[in-house]
GROMACS .gro file of C-alpha atoms in nm:
model
  333
    1MET     CA    1  -5.328   6.250   0.058
    2SER     CA    2  -4.955   6.274   0.057
    3ASP     CA    3  -4.757   6.196  -0.253
    4PRO     CA    4  -4.614   5.844  -0.217
    5PHE     CA    5  -4.315   5.945  -0.429
    6ASP     CA    6  -4.236   6.235  -0.194
    7ALA     CA    7  -4.276   6.005   0.109
    8GLY     CA    8  -4.032   5.755  -0.043
    9THR     CA    9  -3.791   6.036  -0.120
   10ARG     CA   10  -3.808   6.159   0.241
   11ARG     CA   11  -3.752   5.802   0.375
   12GLY     CA   12  -3.455   5.769   0.142
   13GLN     CA   13  -3.312   6.100   0.265
   14ARG     CA   14  -3.356   5.989   0.630
   15ARG     CA   15  -3.176   5.659   0.555
   16ARG     CA   16  -2.891   5.845   0.383
   17THR     CA   17  -2.868   6.087   0.673
   18LEU     CA   18  -2.865   5.805   0.930
   19GLY     CA   19  -2.610   5.623   0.719
   20MET     CA   20  -2.383   5.927   0.713
   21LEU     CA   21  -2.421   5.972   1.090
   22PHE     CA   22  -2.338   5.603   1.148
   23ALA     CA   23  -2.039   5.627   0.919
   24ALA     CA   24  -1.922   5.932   1.108
   25ALA     CA   25  -1.978   5.756   1.439
   26VAL     CA   26  -1.753   5.462   1.345
   27ALA     CA   27  -1.499   5.652   1.140
   28VAL     CA   28  -1.412   5.957   1.350
   29PRO     CA   29  -1.311   5.774   1.669
   30LEU     CA   30  -1.050   5.566   1.487
   31THR     CA   31  -0.802   5.843   1.541
   32ASP     CA   32  -0.908   5.881   1.903
   33LEU     CA   33  -0.892   5.517   2.018
   34PRO     CA   34  -0.701   5.504   2.346
   35GLN     CA   35  -0.526   5.179   2.246
   36ALA     CA   36  -0.415   5.287   1.902
   37HIS     CA   37  -0.149   5.033   1.816
   38ALA     CA   38   0.165   5.032   1.606
   39ALA     CA   39   0.144   4.812   1.302
   40GLY     CA   40   0.340   4.488   1.332
   41ALA     CA   41   0.351   4.483   1.713
   42PRO     CA   42   0.163   4.241   1.939
   43ARG     CA   43  -0.088   4.380   2.184
   44GLU     CA   44   0.072   4.176   2.462
   45VAL     CA   45   0.356   3.939   2.530
   46ARG     CA   46   0.259   3.635   2.738
   47ILE     CA   47   0.540   3.514   2.961
   48GLY     CA   48   0.558   3.186   3.150
   49TYR     CA   49   0.772   3.177   3.462
   50GLN     CA   50   0.847   2.949   3.755
   51LYS     CA   51   0.945   3.001   4.117
   52TYR     CA   52   1.299   3.016   3.987
   53GLY     CA   53   1.535   3.240   3.802
   54THR     CA   54   1.567   3.586   3.667
   55LEU     CA   55   1.222   3.608   3.507
   56THR     CA   56   1.070   3.603   3.855
   57LEU     CA   57   1.298   3.889   3.948
   58LEU     CA   58   1.207   4.078   3.630
   59LYS     CA   59   0.839   4.035   3.710
   60GLY     CA   60   0.894   4.164   4.062
   61ARG     CA   61   1.079   4.476   3.950
   62GLY     CA   62   0.820   4.567   3.686
   63THR     CA   63   1.073   4.718   3.449
   64LEU     CA   64   0.962   4.517   3.147
   65GLU     CA   65   0.609   4.652   3.175
   66LYS     CA   66   0.740   5.010   3.172
   67ARG     CA   67   0.963   4.945   2.871
   68LEU     CA   68   0.693   4.777   2.661
   69ALA     CA   69   0.427   5.028   2.762
   70GLU     CA   70   0.615   5.274   2.541
   71LYS     CA   71   0.509   5.054   2.250
   72ASN     CA   72   0.154   4.995   2.379
   73ILE     CA   73   0.241   4.631   2.451
   74ALA     CA   74   0.105   4.472   2.769
   75VAL     CA   75   0.275   4.194   2.964
   76LYS     CA   76   0.082   3.893   3.089
   77TRP     CA   77   0.254   3.664   3.339
   78THR     CA   78   0.158   3.301   3.403
   79GLU     CA   79   0.323   3.084   3.668
   80PHE     CA   80   0.398   2.718   3.600
   81PRO     CA   81   0.509   2.453   3.854
   82ALA     CA   82   0.788   2.319   3.631
   83GLY     CA   83   0.949   2.347   3.290
   84PRO     CA   84   0.761   2.065   3.111
   85ALA     CA   85   0.425   2.220   3.199
   86LEU     CA   86   0.550   2.561   3.086
   87LEU     CA   87   0.660   2.426   2.749
   88GLU     CA   88   0.329   2.251   2.707
   89GLY     CA   89   0.171   2.593   2.749
   90LEU     CA   90   0.411   2.733   2.489
   91ASN     CA   91   0.329   2.452   2.249
   92VAL     CA   92  -0.047   2.501   2.268
   93GLY     CA   93  -0.019   2.878   2.228
   94SER     CA   94  -0.096   2.987   2.585
   95ILE     CA   95   0.233   3.175   2.622
   96ASP     CA   96   0.492   3.326   2.390
   97PHE     CA   97   0.808   3.323   2.602
   98GLY     CA   98   0.937   3.143   2.910
   99THR     CA   99   1.225   3.005   3.111
  100VAL     CA  100   1.316   2.641   3.169
  101GLY     CA  101   1.608   2.418   3.258
  102GLU     CA  102   1.814   2.202   3.026
  103ALA     CA  103   1.593   1.897   2.985
  104PRO     CA  104   1.244   2.040   2.916
  105PRO     CA  105   1.327   2.181   2.569
  106ILE     CA  106   1.465   1.843   2.468
  107PHE     CA  107   1.154   1.653   2.574
  108ALA     CA  108   0.939   1.922   2.410
  109GLN     CA  109   1.136   1.915   2.085
  110ALA     CA  110   1.107   1.536   2.076
  111ALA     CA  111   0.732   1.580   2.113
  112GLY     CA  112   0.721   1.816   1.814
  113ALA     CA  113   0.703   2.151   1.993
  114ASN     CA  114   0.776   2.449   1.767
  115LEU     CA  115   1.011   2.637   1.998
  116VAL     CA  116   1.341   2.822   1.967
  117TYR     CA  117   1.616   2.893   2.219
  118VAL     CA  118   1.664   3.270   2.252
  119GLY     CA  119   1.906   3.299   2.544
  120ASN     CA  120   2.057   3.137   2.850
  121GLU     CA  121   2.204   3.222   3.187
  122PRO     CA  122   2.551   3.096   3.285
  123PRO     CA  123   2.585   2.747   3.438
  124SER     CA  124   2.447   2.710   3.790
  125PRO     CA  125   2.531   2.356   3.902
  126GLY     CA  126   2.484   2.436   4.270
  127SER     CA  127   2.117   2.516   4.217
  128GLU     CA  128   2.001   2.154   4.189
  129ALA     CA  129   2.079   1.848   4.399
  130ILE     CA  130   1.983   1.500   4.514
  131VAL     CA  131   1.871   1.522   4.876
  132VAL     CA  132   1.780   1.269   5.143
  133PRO     CA  133   1.615   1.314   5.484
  134ARG     CA  134   1.849   1.435   5.759
  135ASP     CA  135   1.846   1.097   5.939
  136SER     CA  136   1.865   0.883   5.623
  137VAL     CA  137   2.108   0.590   5.622
  138LEU     CA  138   2.201   0.675   5.264
  139ARG     CA  139   2.543   0.835   5.236
  140SER     CA  140   2.622   0.814   4.865
  141VAL     CA  141   2.458   0.813   4.524
  142ALA     CA  142   2.565   0.451   4.478
  143GLU     CA  143   2.335   0.356   4.766
  144LEU     CA  144   2.033   0.475   4.568
  145LYS     CA  145   2.027   0.139   4.387
  146GLY     CA  146   1.685  -0.016   4.440
  147ARG     CA  147   1.560   0.296   4.621
  148LYS     CA  148   1.263   0.521   4.543
  149VAL     CA  149   1.377   0.852   4.398
  150ALA     CA  150   1.126   1.132   4.336
  151PHE     CA  151   1.171   1.399   4.071
  152ASN     CA  152   0.983   1.585   3.800
  153LYS     CA  153   1.010   1.390   3.475
  154GLY     CA  154   1.169   1.591   3.197
  155SER     CA  155   1.301   1.870   3.420
  156ASN     CA  156   1.664   1.975   3.464
  157VAL     CA  157   1.704   1.739   3.759
  158HIS     CA  158   1.627   1.442   3.536
  159TYR     CA  159   1.962   1.484   3.364
  160LEU     CA  160   2.140   1.542   3.697
  161LEU     CA  161   2.007   1.211   3.825
  162VAL     CA  162   2.112   1.027   3.508
  163LYS     CA  163   2.467   1.166   3.528
  164ALA     CA  164   2.502   1.112   3.904
  165LEU     CA  165   2.398   0.748   3.873
  166GLU     CA  166   2.632   0.705   3.577
  167GLN     CA  167   2.924   0.846   3.777
  168ALA     CA  168   2.837   0.617   4.071
  169GLY     CA  169   2.819   0.310   3.846
  170VAL     CA  170   2.447   0.256   3.903
  171ASP     CA  171   2.224   0.169   3.608
  172TYR     CA  172   1.941   0.421   3.567
  173ARG     CA  173   1.694   0.134   3.555
  174ALA     CA  174   1.820   0.001   3.890
  175ILE     CA  175   1.639   0.272   4.087
  176GLN     CA  176   1.265   0.314   4.137
  177THR     CA  177   1.172   0.638   3.965
  178VAL     CA  178   0.879   0.825   4.116
  179TYR     CA  179   0.763   1.105   3.885
  180LEU     CA  180   0.616   1.389   4.090
  181PRO     CA  181   0.601   1.769   4.051
  182PRO     CA  182   0.774   1.970   4.325
  183ALA     CA  183   0.482   2.015   4.566
  184GLU     CA  184   0.378   1.650   4.558
  185ALA     CA  185   0.740   1.535   4.571
  186ARG     CA  186   0.805   1.741   4.882
  187ALA     CA  187   0.498   1.591   5.050
  188ALA     CA  188   0.617   1.239   4.963
  189PHE     CA  189   0.967   1.325   5.086
  190GLU     CA  190   0.836   1.461   5.416
  191ARG     CA  191   0.625   1.157   5.497
  192GLY     CA  192   0.902   0.912   5.402
  193ALA     CA  193   0.726   0.770   5.095
  194VAL     CA  194   1.044   0.812   4.889
  195ASP     CA  195   1.410   0.765   4.980
  196ALA     CA  196   1.551   1.062   4.791
  197TRP     CA  197   1.437   1.370   4.602
  198VAL     CA  198   1.608   1.542   4.311
  199ILE     CA  199   1.509   1.906   4.309
  200TRP     CA  200   1.609   2.257   4.208
  201ASP     CA  201   1.610   2.594   4.382
  202PRO     CA  202   1.424   2.747   4.555
  203PHE     CA  203   1.256   2.416   4.648
  204LEU     CA  204   1.604   2.277   4.721
  205ALA     CA  205   1.683   2.565   4.953
  206ALA     CA  206   1.344   2.520   5.123
  207ALA     CA  207   1.412   2.150   5.179
  208GLU     CA  208   1.749   2.233   5.333
  209LYS     CA  209   1.626   2.518   5.550
  210GLN     CA  210   1.286   2.385   5.654
  211LEU     CA  211   1.327   2.006   5.650
  212GLY     CA  212   1.696   1.971   5.723
  213ALA     CA  213   1.740   1.776   5.398
  214ARG     CA  214   2.094   1.653   5.340
  215VAL     CA  215   2.261   1.688   4.999
  216LEU     CA  216   2.395   1.363   4.853
  217ALA     CA  217   2.521   1.533   4.538
  218ASP     CA  218   2.464   1.853   4.347
  219ALA     CA  219   2.533   1.907   3.977
  220LYS     CA  220   2.890   2.032   4.012
  221GLY     CA  221   3.103   1.832   3.773
  222LEU     CA  222   2.795   1.655   3.638
  223ALA     CA  223   2.568   1.906   3.463
  224ALA     CA  224   2.590   2.274   3.377
  225ASN     CA  225   2.230   2.341   3.476
  226HIS     CA  226   2.174   2.627   3.234
  227GLN     CA  227   1.861   2.832   3.267
  228PHE     CA  228   1.723   2.875   2.914
  229TYR     CA  229   1.491   3.133   2.766
  230VAL     CA  230   1.272   2.994   2.490
  231ALA     CA  231   1.005   3.138   2.265
  232ALA     CA  232   0.739   3.005   2.034
  233ARG     CA  233   0.900   3.008   1.690
  234PRO     CA  234   0.618   3.204   1.518
  235PHE     CA  235   0.636   3.472   1.789
  236ALA     CA  236   1.016   3.497   1.772
  237GLU     CA  237   1.010   3.522   1.394
  238GLN     CA  238   0.732   3.781   1.381
  239TYR     CA  239   0.821   3.986   1.688
  240GLY     CA  240   1.197   3.958   1.718
  241ASP     CA  241   1.219   4.318   1.839
  242VAL     CA  242   0.996   4.232   2.138
  243VAL     CA  243   1.206   3.926   2.221
  244ARG     CA  244   1.518   4.143   2.210
  245ILE     CA  245   1.359   4.388   2.454
  246VAL     CA  246   1.275   4.108   2.698
  247ILE     CA  247   1.632   3.976   2.680
  248ASP     CA  248   1.768   4.329   2.723
  249GLU     CA  249   1.560   4.383   3.036
  250LEU     CA  250   1.673   4.044   3.171
  251ALA     CA  251   2.032   4.154   3.121
  252LYS     CA  252   1.968   4.471   3.321
  253VAL     CA  253   1.808   4.273   3.603
  254ASP     CA  254   2.100   4.032   3.603
  255GLU     CA  255   2.345   4.320   3.631
  256TRP     CA  256   2.146   4.476   3.914
  257GLY     CA  257   2.097   4.145   4.093
  258ARG     CA  258   2.468   4.075   4.125
  259THR     CA  259   2.517   4.364   4.361
  260HIS     CA  260   2.178   4.380   4.535
  261GLN     CA  261   2.140   4.041   4.699
  262GLN     CA  262   1.926   4.162   4.988
  263GLU     CA  263   1.684   4.336   4.753
  264VAL     CA  264   1.681   4.028   4.530
  265ALA     CA  265   1.583   3.811   4.827
  266ALA     CA  266   1.309   4.053   4.927
  267ILE     CA  267   1.160   4.058   4.576
  268LEU     CA  268   1.179   3.680   4.539
  269ALA     CA  269   1.017   3.628   4.878
  270ALA     CA  270   0.729   3.854   4.777
  271GLN     CA  271   0.693   3.685   4.438
  272THR     CA  272   0.719   3.323   4.554
  273GLY     CA  273   0.569   3.337   4.902
  274LEU     CA  274   0.876   3.163   5.042
  275PRO     CA  275   1.066   3.289   5.349
  276VAL     CA  276   1.345   3.539   5.289
  277ASP     CA  277   1.617   3.309   5.425
  278VAL     CA  278   1.511   3.037   5.180
  279VAL     CA  279   1.515   3.257   4.870
  280ALA     CA  280   1.835   3.427   4.989
  281LEU     CA  281   2.011   3.089   4.988
  282ALA     CA  282   1.873   3.013   4.642
  283ALA     CA  283   1.970   3.358   4.512
  284GLN     CA  284   2.330   3.307   4.631
  285ARG     CA  285   2.350   3.007   4.398
  286TYR     CA  286   2.199   3.185   4.098
  287ALA     CA  287   2.417   3.265   3.798
  288TYR     CA  288   2.366   3.612   3.654
  289GLY     CA  289   2.447   3.717   3.297
  290VAL     CA  290   2.201   3.630   3.021
  291ARG     CA  291   2.366   3.577   2.685
  292THR     CA  292   2.285   3.468   2.333
  293VAL     CA  293   2.277   3.092   2.287
  294THR     CA  294   2.609   2.978   2.138
  295PRO     CA  295   2.695   2.669   1.929
  296ASP     CA  296   2.882   2.529   2.230
  297VAL     CA  297   2.573   2.549   2.449
  298LEU     CA  298   2.360   2.388   2.179
  299ALA     CA  299   2.624   2.114   2.145
  300ALA     CA  300   2.597   2.049   2.520
  301GLN     CA  301   2.221   2.028   2.480
  302GLN     CA  302   2.272   1.775   2.200
  303LYS     CA  303   2.468   1.551   2.439
  304ILE     CA  304   2.180   1.561   2.684
  305ALA     CA  305   1.935   1.478   2.407
  306ASP     CA  306   2.147   1.185   2.291
  307THR     CA  307   2.172   1.058   2.650
  308PHE     CA  308   1.796   1.067   2.693
  309TYR     CA  309   1.740   0.893   2.361
  310ASN     CA  310   1.989   0.617   2.446
  311LEU     CA  311   1.794   0.557   2.767
  312ARG     CA  312   1.469   0.565   2.563
  313LEU     CA  313   1.346   0.854   2.773
  314ILE     CA  314   1.255   1.038   2.452
  315PRO     CA  315   1.087   0.851   2.165
  316LYS     CA  316   1.318   0.960   1.885
  317PRO     CA  317   1.654   1.127   1.827
  318ILE     CA  318   1.644   1.502   1.780
  319VAL     CA  319   1.871   1.768   1.632
  320VAL     CA  320   1.891   2.047   1.887
  321ARG     CA  321   2.023   2.295   1.628
  322ALA     CA  322   1.681   2.281   1.465
  323ALA     CA  323   1.564   2.492   1.759
  324GLN     CA  324   1.841   2.750   1.739
  325PRO     CA  325   1.739   3.118   1.732
  326PRO     CA  326   1.616   3.260   1.399
  327ALA     CA  327   1.904   3.432   1.220
  328GLN     CA  328   1.726   3.766   1.217
  329LEU     CA  329   1.649   3.761   1.587
  330PHE     CA  330   1.977   3.914   1.701
  331ALA     CA  331   2.073   4.072   1.373
  332LYS     CA  332   2.071   4.418   1.535
  333GLU     CA  333   2.319   4.325   1.808
   0.00000   0.00000   0.00000
């Protein structure tokens, strides 16, 4: 008969040996993990983009991926149909960074979104317009009174419409607003269900090139039409160095894009699925030169916010400066 004490001792030795082997199995590979990651850096940056602007170009060139790969940071791109939907994604934590027009951050801020402005492109008032069908009887913005006008609520074109009506002496409430995202609005425009459509590039360029849409008014003299870059505040505060890299790569793409219009059109066509002649027209109207958001730009945003509140388009007044970039974000500039 075997000694029960010796048997227990042997079982204990086997358990200790197995324990040491397990410890070795989980401890040794820590230094060999292929995705070893720098402390304090995110594993990925999630970027929301639209069929518009420099982010689409940056995605097409792939330079941001190469830059962030040096830090073991991946890039995840998500396309949105319009700015309000993109900021909803930012607000619920689906993305960290994105690009929108002037109005979406204001609607989002009024809804309590925790976002910050981190940059903007120069004004591009030719990139949005009010259009009517080629054979429409309408010849001026003033004639929109009582008419059905389609646009995406809370997008940049919302402010263009407000200002154009104001200049023409037409009360905003005197038109029939039809809130539709770009694809549905184009369908309604094509079948004659609406009298006019307020839209931005490249959808504007597509309407002109493919449908023969006629421009009643663009934003020149009415709205700057800035393209803004925004980030979720927690991301910008924790990973300011990553935000700076994204802005830096946007600046490089802007610089390249100014002098490579044919290549820009080719990339945008591939990225958006739109014909080259359409995106080429849109690209001609782009403004290139990302910059840090200035007090003057935020003051212009405040005027838009006040206008929307006076029309009761947002539920409460907001202070745009509350969404200015964190002080430390560009401290290294």
